[in-house]
Structures are given as structure tokens and as C-alpha cells.
Amino acid sequence: MDGNGRWAKQKGYVRAIGHENGAESVREAVESCAELGIANLTLYAFSTENWNRPKLEVQLLMKLLVKSLKKEIKTLQDNNIKLQAIGNLEDLPKTAKKELLEVIDKTKNNNKMTLTLALSYGSREEIISVIKALSDKVKNNIISVESIDESIINGHLYTHNLPDVDLLIRTSGEQRISNFLLWQIAYAELYFTNILWPDFKREHLYDALINYQNRERRFGKTSEQLSK
Ligand code: FPP
């Protein structure tokens, strides 16, 4: 969800206004995905690197998170959406963590869609946590080195209950991954758009999905093999 700051700057507003309008786009994206029957949506809301932003901006983003959670709990319940979070949640301010855990708990039995917020998330850090957990299990003879395979690694990622990513969308014209789900996007289709996140509305999501539907996902095979 990139481009909140540039959107505000283009309009002569402070960055905070960009983030507030970005939160509106979050709601529209979530509702649209739920309507379409998309089972999993993961939003990169705050990276481990985002802690290095000016203190005031970080505080504002955390406040906005709390405000949005309070406001959107009804949308989540009405649409049967389960909220979960990945990342270093211990880093979040107390109030943000409390509100987040409350909404996670209240929506835990919803089953139409899983909305995952990546908060204080970094993919390399996630991979390090997997390596540490597996090393520990090897050291304590719980698993053998030989048994380590893709499924064991998948099972130790924060995203253990999610499938691999099918489509990754990045807004604002940047064509980077920026430490997001590096393991999980091995075969994802990448979609980059110049639209800034606060301007990313339903029709832009549809454009991305139609583009995705027209791709041929070969997973290393040939086209001929796929058509058999
Ligand atoms: C990137 O734009 C956006 C963020 C770092 C924050 C994302 C947060 C929201 C969309 C709002 C609240 C989120 C939730 C889940 C309710 P940027 O600030 O990097 O923009 P720039 O690259 O143009 O400066």
C-alpha cells in the first residue's frame, strides 16, 4: 500500500492526510475482496523498517490503526472476515496491540475471508525466526536435518495457515518487494501500478485481477504441459 505520502504532497496536504485516505482505500479493498470471494488478503501495513520514520508519523500510523480497528470491526463481522496479524507484534504500542488482539479474538470464528495485517513485519526477520526454531528442534532431537523440507518451513512461517501468494500488488509505481513475504511469493504473479494507494479503488483492484486472470502460471512447466 505505497504512495500515501506522495498523494498528500501532490495535493498540498501533510502526510497524515495521505495515511487517513489510505485507510479508506484499505476498507474498499477489503470489502471488494470479500464480495468477490477472495479467501485471503494480506496487507503490508507497517514494516520493521517503518519504525525509522519520524516519531510523529509512527505515532500517527499507530493511532490510525487503533481508530480503523475500532471503526471496522463491524465491517469485518458483517462480511464474515477473520482478522489476523503477522510480524513482531511485541513492538507495537500497548494500546495498538490490545485493540488488535481484541479484534482478532472477536473475529476468530469468521470464515469467509482471512484478512492478515503485516505489522512490524519483515520477511528476512521471519525467515531468521524459522531458522532459529528449526535449529532448536534439531538440537533437541525433535526433528532431523534430513526431514527439513518446504512443508516444514511453511509450517514455521508466520503465514503457516495461509497458502502461497497468488498475486502481489504494489501501488505508486515502485517496482520493489521491500522485504515482503519473500519465501511465500516464490511463484506469485507481480502487478505494479502507478496509482497511489489513496487513489486505489475498486476498479483498480478489478484491473489487477483481470490482468492476473490473463496470465499463464506455468510453475516451471511448459505451456503444452499445462494444456493437457
Ligand atoms: C506507504 O505509503 C504506506 C504506509 C507506510 C502505511 C500504510 C497504512 C495505511 C494505508 C493506513 C492504515 C492502515 C490500516 C491497516 C488501517 P508511504 O507513506 O510510504 O508513501 P510515500 O512512499 O509516497 O511516502
mmCIF file of C-alpha atoms and ligand atoms in Angstrom:
data_model
loop_
_atom_site.group_PDB
_atom_site.id
_atom_site.type_symbol
_atom_site.label_atom_id
_atom_site.label_comp_id
_atom_site.label_asym_id
_atom_site.label_seq_id
_atom_site.Cartn_x
_atom_site.Cartn_y
_atom_site.Cartn_z
ATOM 1 C CA MET A 1 0.000 0.000 0.000
ATOM 2 C CA ASP A 2 2.509 2.566 -1.193
ATOM 3 C CA GLY A 3 2.179 6.237 -2.037
ATOM 4 C CA ASN A 4 0.218 7.807 0.829
ATOM 5 C CA GLY A 5 2.921 10.427 1.403
ATOM 6 C CA ARG A 6 3.263 11.369 -2.271
ATOM 7 C CA TRP A 7 -0.524 11.556 -2.667
ATOM 8 C CA ALA A 8 -0.682 14.080 0.188
ATOM 9 C CA LYS A 9 2.277 16.066 -1.137
ATOM 10 C CA GLN A 10 0.737 16.334 -4.626
ATOM 11 C CA LYS A 11 -2.379 17.821 -3.065
ATOM 12 C CA GLY A 12 -0.509 20.127 -0.696
ATOM 13 C CA TYR A 13 -1.562 18.210 2.428
ATOM 14 C CA VAL A 14 0.506 16.878 5.304
ATOM 15 C CA ARG A 15 1.432 13.178 5.118
ATOM 16 C CA ALA A 16 -1.122 12.333 7.825
ATOM 17 C CA ILE A 17 -3.963 13.150 5.419
ATOM 18 C CA GLY A 18 -2.447 10.721 2.937
ATOM 19 C CA HIS A 19 -2.493 7.939 5.516
ATOM 20 C CA GLU A 20 -6.083 8.744 6.514
ATOM 21 C CA ASN A 21 -7.192 8.496 2.903
ATOM 22 C CA GLY A 22 -5.093 5.339 2.606
ATOM 23 C CA ALA A 23 -7.181 3.827 5.389
ATOM 24 C CA GLU A 24 -10.312 4.465 3.266
ATOM 25 C CA SER A 25 -8.705 2.522 0.417
ATOM 26 C CA VAL A 26 -7.998 -0.308 2.869
ATOM 27 C CA ARG A 27 -11.708 -0.537 3.660
ATOM 28 C CA GLU A 28 -12.673 -0.552 -0.044
ATOM 29 C CA ALA A 29 -10.072 -3.214 -0.889
ATOM 30 C CA VAL A 30 -11.192 -5.429 1.989
ATOM 31 C CA GLU A 31 -14.891 -5.119 1.109
ATOM 32 C CA SER A 32 -14.261 -5.712 -2.589
ATOM 33 C CA CYS A 33 -12.178 -8.827 -1.951
ATOM 34 C CA ALA A 34 -14.819 -10.197 0.405
ATOM 35 C CA GLU A 35 -17.547 -9.574 -2.207
ATOM 36 C CA LEU A 36 -15.516 -11.377 -4.851
ATOM 37 C CA GLY A 37 -14.968 -14.414 -2.635
ATOM 38 C CA ILE A 38 -11.216 -13.973 -2.322
ATOM 39 C CA ALA A 39 -10.245 -16.225 0.576
ATOM 40 C CA ASN A 40 -7.074 -14.448 1.702
ATOM 41 C CA LEU A 41 -5.936 -10.853 1.619
ATOM 42 C CA THR A 42 -2.678 -9.769 3.242
ATOM 43 C CA LEU A 43 -1.903 -6.076 3.632
ATOM 44 C CA TYR A 44 1.572 -4.703 4.293
ATOM 45 C CA ALA A 45 0.576 -2.003 6.770
ATOM 46 C CA PHE A 46 3.845 -1.380 8.623
ATOM 47 C CA SER A 47 7.318 -2.783 8.002
ATOM 48 C CA THR A 48 10.112 -3.305 10.523
ATOM 49 C CA GLU A 49 11.916 -0.520 8.628
ATOM 50 C CA ASN A 50 8.945 1.880 9.076
ATOM 51 C CA TRP A 51 9.947 2.315 12.759
ATOM 52 C CA ASN A 52 12.731 4.557 11.402
ATOM 53 C CA ARG A 53 10.215 7.179 10.198
ATOM 54 C CA PRO A 54 9.810 10.422 12.165
ATOM 55 C CA LYS A 55 8.377 9.668 15.613
ATOM 56 C CA LEU A 56 5.238 11.723 14.982
ATOM 57 C CA GLU A 57 4.417 9.846 11.788
ATOM 58 C CA VAL A 58 4.886 6.484 13.531
ATOM 59 C CA GLN A 59 2.589 7.625 16.356
ATOM 60 C CA LEU A 60 0.013 8.748 13.847
ATOM 61 C CA LEU A 61 0.078 5.448 11.968
ATOM 62 C CA MET A 62 -0.401 3.559 15.232
ATOM 63 C CA LYS A 63 -3.315 5.833 16.195
ATOM 64 C CA LEU A 64 -4.828 5.334 12.770
ATOM 65 C CA LEU A 65 -4.527 1.588 13.195
ATOM 66 C CA VAL A 66 -6.425 1.717 16.502
ATOM 67 C CA LYS A 67 -9.056 4.064 15.050
ATOM 68 C CA SER A 68 -9.534 1.870 11.966
ATOM 69 C CA LEU A 69 -9.788 -1.313 14.033
ATOM 70 C CA LYS A 70 -12.464 0.255 16.236
ATOM 71 C CA LYS A 71 -14.338 1.575 13.215
ATOM 72 C CA GLU A 72 -14.065 -1.502 11.004
ATOM 73 C CA ILE A 73 -14.896 -4.278 13.450
ATOM 74 C CA LYS A 74 -18.494 -4.081 12.195
ATOM 75 C CA THR A 75 -17.391 -4.373 8.535
ATOM 76 C CA LEU A 76 -15.358 -7.456 9.493
ATOM 77 C CA GLN A 77 -18.277 -9.070 11.318
ATOM 78 C CA ASP A 78 -20.852 -8.168 8.627
ATOM 79 C CA ASN A 79 -18.657 -9.692 5.941
ATOM 80 C CA ASN A 80 -17.649 -12.761 7.992
ATOM 81 C CA ILE A 81 -13.970 -11.792 7.859
ATOM 82 C CA LYS A 82 -11.379 -13.157 10.273
ATOM 83 C CA LEU A 83 -8.574 -10.757 11.183
ATOM 84 C CA GLN A 84 -5.071 -11.952 11.974
ATOM 85 C CA ALA A 85 -1.695 -10.248 12.140
ATOM 86 C CA ILE A 86 1.854 -11.244 11.256
ATOM 87 C CA GLY A 87 5.049 -9.576 12.421
ATOM 88 C CA ASN A 88 6.691 -8.545 15.624
ATOM 89 C CA LEU A 89 3.531 -7.598 17.470
ATOM 90 C CA GLU A 90 5.520 -7.148 20.697
ATOM 91 C CA ASP A 91 6.968 -3.945 19.157
ATOM 92 C CA LEU A 92 3.541 -2.296 18.866
ATOM 93 C CA PRO A 93 2.455 0.304 21.440
ATOM 94 C CA LYS A 94 0.355 -1.247 24.226
ATOM 95 C CA THR A 95 -2.974 0.281 23.122
ATOM 96 C CA ALA A 96 -2.494 -0.758 19.489
ATOM 97 C CA LYS A 97 -1.600 -4.307 20.494
ATOM 98 C CA LYS A 98 -4.556 -4.543 22.880
ATOM 99 C CA GLU A 99 -7.068 -3.303 20.282
ATOM 100 C CA LEU A 100 -5.596 -5.592 17.644
ATOM 101 C CA LEU A 101 -5.762 -8.680 19.861
ATOM 102 C CA GLU A 102 -9.344 -7.838 20.800
ATOM 103 C CA VAL A 103 -10.474 -7.647 17.178
ATOM 104 C CA ILE A 104 -8.536 -10.815 16.350
ATOM 105 C CA ASP A 105 -10.332 -12.581 19.182
ATOM 106 C CA LYS A 106 -13.787 -11.235 18.276
ATOM 107 C CA THR A 107 -13.442 -12.334 14.637
ATOM 108 C CA LYS A 108 -11.700 -15.646 15.218
ATOM 109 C CA ASN A 109 -14.691 -17.782 14.209
ATOM 110 C CA ASN A 110 -15.392 -15.908 10.950
ATOM 111 C CA ASN A 111 -14.632 -17.997 7.902
ATOM 112 C CA LYS A 112 -15.440 -16.280 4.610
ATOM 113 C CA MET A 113 -12.146 -14.469 4.276
ATOM 114 C CA THR A 114 -8.921 -14.128 6.261
ATOM 115 C CA LEU A 115 -7.521 -10.618 6.382
ATOM 116 C CA THR A 116 -3.908 -10.615 7.506
ATOM 117 C CA LEU A 117 -2.259 -7.372 8.562
ATOM 118 C CA ALA A 118 1.521 -7.355 8.337
ATOM 119 C CA LEU A 119 2.540 -5.088 11.206
ATOM 120 C CA SER A 120 6.123 -4.505 12.247
ATOM 121 C CA TYR A 121 6.756 -7.194 9.667
ATOM 122 C CA GLY A 122 9.972 -8.006 7.829
ATOM 123 C CA SER A 123 10.391 -11.116 5.725
ATOM 124 C CA ARG A 124 14.077 -11.654 6.458
ATOM 125 C CA GLU A 125 13.334 -11.477 10.147
ATOM 126 C CA GLU A 126 10.542 -14.022 9.683
ATOM 127 C CA ILE A 127 12.949 -16.356 7.859
ATOM 128 C CA ILE A 128 15.522 -15.954 10.649
ATOM 129 C CA SER A 129 12.844 -16.906 13.185
ATOM 130 C CA VAL A 130 12.128 -20.078 11.179
ATOM 131 C CA ILE A 131 15.830 -20.989 11.039
ATOM 132 C CA LYS A 132 16.147 -20.479 14.797
ATOM 133 C CA ALA A 133 13.049 -22.563 15.573
ATOM 134 C CA LEU A 134 14.189 -25.403 13.311
ATOM 135 C CA SER A 135 17.778 -25.308 14.645
ATOM 136 C CA ASP A 136 16.392 -25.574 18.139
ATOM 137 C CA LYS A 137 14.261 -28.578 17.186
ATOM 138 C CA VAL A 138 17.270 -30.277 15.558
ATOM 139 C CA LYS A 139 19.429 -29.554 18.612
ATOM 140 C CA ASN A 140 16.818 -31.112 20.885
ATOM 141 C CA ASN A 141 16.376 -34.135 18.587
ATOM 142 C CA ILE A 142 12.742 -33.246 17.839
ATOM 143 C CA ILE A 143 13.374 -33.319 14.089
ATOM 144 C CA SER A 144 16.288 -34.474 11.919
ATOM 145 C CA VAL A 145 18.185 -32.246 9.490
ATOM 146 C CA GLU A 146 17.127 -34.609 6.677
ATOM 147 C CA SER A 147 13.443 -34.078 7.413
ATOM 148 C CA ILE A 148 13.608 -30.319 6.719
ATOM 149 C CA ASP A 149 11.638 -29.631 3.556
ATOM 150 C CA GLU A 150 9.366 -26.918 2.124
ATOM 151 C CA SER A 151 6.349 -28.035 4.104
ATOM 152 C CA ILE A 152 8.230 -27.906 7.432
ATOM 153 C CA ILE A 153 9.454 -24.406 6.585
ATOM 154 C CA ASN A 154 5.928 -23.324 5.556
ATOM 155 C CA GLY A 155 4.657 -24.656 8.863
ATOM 156 C CA HIS A 156 7.046 -22.454 10.843
ATOM 157 C CA LEU A 157 6.415 -19.187 8.988
ATOM 158 C CA TYR A 158 4.080 -16.557 10.482
ATOM 159 C CA THR A 159 1.866 -17.380 7.484
ATOM 160 C CA HIS A 160 1.654 -21.106 8.360
ATOM 161 C CA ASN A 161 -2.136 -21.098 7.929
ATOM 162 C CA LEU A 162 -2.077 -19.298 4.553
ATOM 163 C CA PRO A 163 -1.434 -20.641 1.047
ATOM 164 C CA ASP A 164 1.373 -19.266 -1.151
ATOM 165 C CA VAL A 165 0.696 -15.810 -2.573
ATOM 166 C CA ASP A 166 -1.048 -15.860 -5.977
ATOM 167 C CA LEU A 167 -0.984 -12.155 -6.755
ATOM 168 C CA LEU A 168 1.104 -9.384 -5.244
ATOM 169 C CA ILE A 169 0.009 -5.807 -5.954
ATOM 170 C CA ARG A 170 2.241 -2.814 -5.258
ATOM 171 C CA THR A 171 0.903 0.673 -5.859
ATOM 172 C CA SER A 172 2.637 4.012 -6.536
ATOM 173 C CA GLY A 173 4.980 2.999 -9.344
ATOM 174 C CA GLU A 174 7.719 1.478 -7.188
ATOM 175 C CA GLN A 175 8.819 -1.872 -8.552
ATOM 176 C CA ARG A 176 10.316 -3.476 -5.465
ATOM 177 C CA ILE A 177 9.330 -6.169 -3.000
ATOM 178 C CA SER A 178 10.697 -4.344 0.073
ATOM 179 C CA ASN A 179 11.091 -7.367 2.346
ATOM 180 C CA PHE A 180 7.515 -8.640 1.991
ATOM 181 C CA LEU A 181 6.731 -12.402 2.130
ATOM 182 C CA LEU A 182 9.923 -13.307 0.245
ATOM 183 C CA TRP A 183 9.528 -17.070 0.669
ATOM 184 C CA GLN A 184 5.774 -17.020 0.057
ATOM 185 C CA ILE A 185 5.921 -15.121 -3.277
ATOM 186 C CA ALA A 186 8.238 -17.630 -4.993
ATOM 187 C CA TYR A 187 5.596 -18.230 -7.721
ATOM 188 C CA ALA A 188 3.386 -15.171 -7.208
ATOM 189 C CA GLU A 189 2.336 -13.008 -10.115
ATOM 190 C CA LEU A 190 3.593 -9.456 -9.588
ATOM 191 C CA TYR A 191 1.456 -6.449 -10.501
ATOM 192 C CA PHE A 192 2.758 -2.901 -10.321
ATOM 193 C CA THR A 193 0.554 0.125 -10.867
ATOM 194 C CA ASN A 194 1.333 3.852 -10.836
ATOM 195 C CA ILE A 195 -1.866 4.601 -8.889
ATOM 196 C CA LEU A 196 -1.055 5.966 -5.429
ATOM 197 C CA TRP A 197 -2.624 3.910 -2.612
ATOM 198 C CA PRO A 198 -5.237 6.530 -1.525
ATOM 199 C CA ASP A 199 -6.498 6.565 -5.156
ATOM 200 C CA PHE A 200 -6.571 2.749 -5.412
ATOM 201 C CA LYS A 201 -10.265 1.961 -5.630
ATOM 202 C CA ARG A 202 -12.493 -0.968 -6.577
ATOM 203 C CA GLU A 203 -11.974 -0.528 -10.331
ATOM 204 C CA HIS A 204 -8.181 -0.600 -9.915
ATOM 205 C CA LEU A 205 -8.426 -3.841 -7.959
ATOM 206 C CA TYR A 206 -10.581 -5.290 -10.754
ATOM 207 C CA ASP A 207 -7.939 -4.195 -13.326
ATOM 208 C CA ALA A 208 -5.280 -6.052 -11.335
ATOM 209 C CA LEU A 209 -7.441 -9.186 -11.060
ATOM 210 C CA ILE A 210 -8.323 -9.205 -14.775
ATOM 211 C CA ASN A 211 -4.637 -8.796 -15.580
ATOM 212 C CA TYR A 212 -3.876 -11.741 -13.254
ATOM 213 C CA GLN A 213 -6.570 -13.891 -14.873
ATOM 214 C CA ASN A 214 -4.917 -13.431 -18.245
ATOM 215 C CA ARG A 215 -1.529 -14.671 -17.127
ATOM 216 C CA GLU A 216 -0.310 -18.180 -17.704
ATOM 217 C CA ARG A 217 1.043 -19.634 -14.465
ATOM 218 C CA ARG A 218 3.421 -22.337 -15.535
ATOM 219 C CA PHE A 219 5.210 -23.141 -12.256
ATOM 220 C CA GLY A 220 8.281 -24.139 -14.266
ATOM 221 C CA LYS A 221 6.362 -26.301 -16.773
ATOM 222 C CA THR A 222 5.800 -25.615 -20.497
ATOM 223 C CA SER A 223 2.558 -24.220 -21.974
ATOM 224 C CA GLU A 224 1.992 -27.548 -23.755
ATOM 225 C CA GLN A 225 2.149 -29.464 -20.486
ATOM 226 C CA LEU A 226 -0.414 -27.155 -18.936
ATOM 227 C CA SER A 227 -2.970 -27.570 -21.723
ATOM 228 C CA LYS A 228 -3.018 -31.387 -21.405
HETATM 229 C C1 FPP B 1 3.051 3.677 2.442
HETATM 230 O O1 FPP B 1 2.924 4.984 1.948
HETATM 231 C C2 FPP B 1 2.084 3.410 3.478
HETATM 232 C C3 FPP B 1 2.374 3.108 4.785
HETATM 233 C C4 FPP B 1 3.723 3.003 5.328
HETATM 234 C C5 FPP B 1 1.313 2.879 5.778
HETATM 235 C C6 FPP B 1 0.135 2.108 5.313
HETATM 236 C C7 FPP B 1 -1.007 2.496 6.154
HETATM 237 C C8 FPP B 1 -2.259 2.727 5.720
HETATM 238 C C9 FPP B 1 -2.673 2.519 4.329
HETATM 239 C C10 FPP B 1 -3.315 3.257 6.631
HETATM 240 C C11 FPP B 1 -3.766 2.479 7.780
HETATM 241 C C12 FPP B 1 -3.705 1.006 7.696
HETATM 242 C C13 FPP B 1 -4.615 0.162 8.214
HETATM 243 C C14 FPP B 1 -4.341 -1.298 8.151
HETATM 244 C C15 FPP B 1 -5.870 0.618 8.772
HETATM 245 P P1 FPP B 1 4.166 5.971 2.148
HETATM 246 O O2 FPP B 1 3.933 6.750 3.391
HETATM 247 O O3 FPP B 1 5.424 5.173 2.111
HETATM 248 O O4 FPP B 1 4.033 6.886 0.883
HETATM 249 P P2 FPP B 1 5.241 7.583 0.088
HETATM 250 O O5 FPP B 1 6.111 6.463 -0.413
HETATM 251 O O6 FPP B 1 4.525 8.296 -1.008
HETATM 252 O O7 FPP B 1 5.923 8.492 1.052
#
